[in-house]
Coordinates of N, CA and C in Angstrom, one line a residue:
K3 N 107.0 102.0 101.8 CA 107.6 103.3 101.9 C 107.0 104.3 100.8
M4 N 106.7 103.8 99.7 CA 106.1 104.6 98.6 C 104.8 105.2 98.9
I5 N 104.0 104.4 99.7 CA 102.6 104.8 100.0 C 102.6 105.8 101.1
G6 N 103.3 105.5 102.2 CA 103.3 106.3 103.4 C 102.4 105.8 104.5
A7 N 102.4 106.4 105.6 CA 101.6 106.0 106.8 C 100.1 106.2 106.5
T8 N 99.2 105.4 107.1 CA 97.8 105.6 106.9 C 97.3 107.0 107.2
D9 N 97.8 107.5 108.3 CA 97.5 108.9 108.6 C 98.5 109.8 107.9
P10 N 97.9 110.7 107.0 CA 98.8 111.6 106.3 C 99.7 112.5 107.1
K11 N 99.2 112.8 108.4 CA 100.0 113.6 109.3 C 101.3 112.9 109.7
E12 N 101.3 111.6 109.6 CA 102.5 110.8 110.0 C 103.3 110.4 108.7
A13 N 102.7 110.6 107.6 CA 103.4 110.1 106.3 C 104.5 111.1 105.9
S14 N 105.6 110.5 105.5 CA 106.8 111.3 105.1 C 106.5 112.1 103.8
P15 N 107.1 113.3 103.7 CA 107.0 114.0 102.4 C 107.7 113.1 101.3
G16 N 107.1 113.1 100.2 CA 107.6 112.3 99.1 C 106.9 111.0 98.9
T17 N 106.0 110.7 99.9 CA 105.2 109.5 99.8 C 103.9 109.9 99.2
I18 N 103.1 109.0 98.6 CA 101.8 109.3 98.0 C 100.9 110.0 99.0
R19 N 100.8 109.4 100.2 CA 99.9 110.0 101.2 C 100.5 111.3 101.8
G20 N 101.8 111.3 102.0 CA 102.4 112.5 102.5 C 102.2 113.7 101.6
D21 N 102.2 113.5 100.3 CA 102.1 114.6 99.4 C 100.7 114.9 98.9
F22 N 99.8 113.9 99.0 CA 98.4 114.1 98.4 C 97.2 113.9 99.3
A23 N 97.4 113.2 100.4 CA 96.2 112.8 101.2 C 95.8 114.0 102.0
L24 N 94.5 114.0 102.3 CA 93.9 115.1 103.1 C 93.6 114.6 104.5
S25 N 93.2 113.4 104.7 CA 92.9 112.9 106.1 C 93.0 111.3 106.1
K26 N 92.9 110.7 107.3 CA 92.9 109.3 107.3 C 91.8 108.6 106.5
G27 N 90.6 109.3 106.4 CA 89.5 108.8 105.6 C 89.6 109.1 104.2
E28 N 90.4 110.0 103.8 CA 90.7 110.4 102.4 C 92.2 110.3 102.1
N29 N 92.7 109.1 102.3 CA 94.2 109.0 102.2 C 94.7 108.6 100.8
V30 N 93.9 108.7 99.8 CA 94.2 108.6 98.4 C 94.4 107.2 97.9
I31 N 95.0 106.3 98.6 CA 95.4 105.0 98.1 C 95.1 103.9 99.1
H32 N 94.8 102.7 98.7 CA 94.6 101.6 99.6 C 95.7 100.6 99.5
A33 N 96.1 100.1 100.6 CA 97.1 99.0 100.5 C 96.8 98.0 101.6
S34 N 96.7 96.7 101.2 CA 96.4 95.7 102.2 C 97.6 95.5 103.1
D35 N 97.3 95.1 104.4 CA 98.4 95.0 105.3 C 98.9 93.5 105.4
S36 N 98.4 92.6 104.6 CA 98.9 91.3 104.6 C 98.5 90.6 103.2
E37 N 99.2 89.6 102.9 CA 98.9 88.9 101.6 C 97.5 88.3 101.7
E38 N 97.2 87.7 102.8 CA 95.9 87.1 103.0 C 94.7 88.1 102.7
K39 N 94.9 89.3 103.3 CA 93.9 90.3 103.1 C 93.9 90.8 101.7
A40 N 95.0 90.9 101.1 CA 95.1 91.4 99.7 C 94.4 90.4 98.7
R41 N 94.6 89.1 99.0 CA 93.9 88.1 98.1 C 92.3 88.2 98.3
R42 N 91.9 88.4 99.6 CA 90.5 88.5 99.8 C 89.9 89.7 99.1
E43 N 90.6 90.9 99.2 CA 90.2 92.1 98.6 C 90.2 92.0 97.1
M44 N 91.2 91.4 96.5 CA 91.2 91.2 95.1 C 90.0 90.4 94.6
S45 N 89.6 89.4 95.4 CA 88.5 88.5 95.0 C 87.2 89.3 94.9
I46 N 87.1 90.4 95.5 CA 85.9 91.2 95.5 C 85.7 91.8 94.1
F47 N 86.9 92.2 93.5 CA 86.8 92.9 92.2 C 87.2 92.1 91.0
F48 N 87.9 91.0 91.2 CA 88.4 90.2 90.1 C 88.1 88.7 90.2
R49 N 87.8 88.0 89.1 CA 87.7 86.6 89.1 C 89.1 86.0 89.1
E50 N 89.2 84.8 89.6 CA 90.5 84.1 89.8 C 91.3 84.1 88.5
E51 N 90.7 83.9 87.4 CA 91.5 83.9 86.1 C 92.0 85.2 85.6
E52 N 91.5 86.3 86.3 CA 92.0 87.6 85.9 C 93.2 88.1 86.8
I53 N 93.6 87.3 87.8 CA 94.7 87.6 88.7 C 95.9 86.9 88.2
L54 N 97.0 87.6 88.0 CA 98.3 87.0 87.6 C 99.2 87.0 88.8
E55 N 100.0 86.0 88.9 CA 101.1 85.9 89.9 C 102.3 86.4 89.3
L56 N 102.9 87.4 89.9 CA 104.2 87.9 89.5 C 105.3 87.6 90.5
K57 N 106.4 87.1 89.9 CA 107.5 86.7 90.8 C 108.6 87.8 90.6
A58 N 109.1 88.2 91.7 CA 110.1 89.3 91.7 C 111.5 88.7 91.5

């Protein structure tokens, strides 16, 4: 809810994309749509020992 819909035209005001994004291609922020994809994407930028597990 904080990030907003991928398409800024569909993102609610008060969300990051709703307030700041210009287009679907320039939507300001990236968010993975699953934990599996997030882990794969993090591995591109970080070594395993640089990633911390946070428990809510």
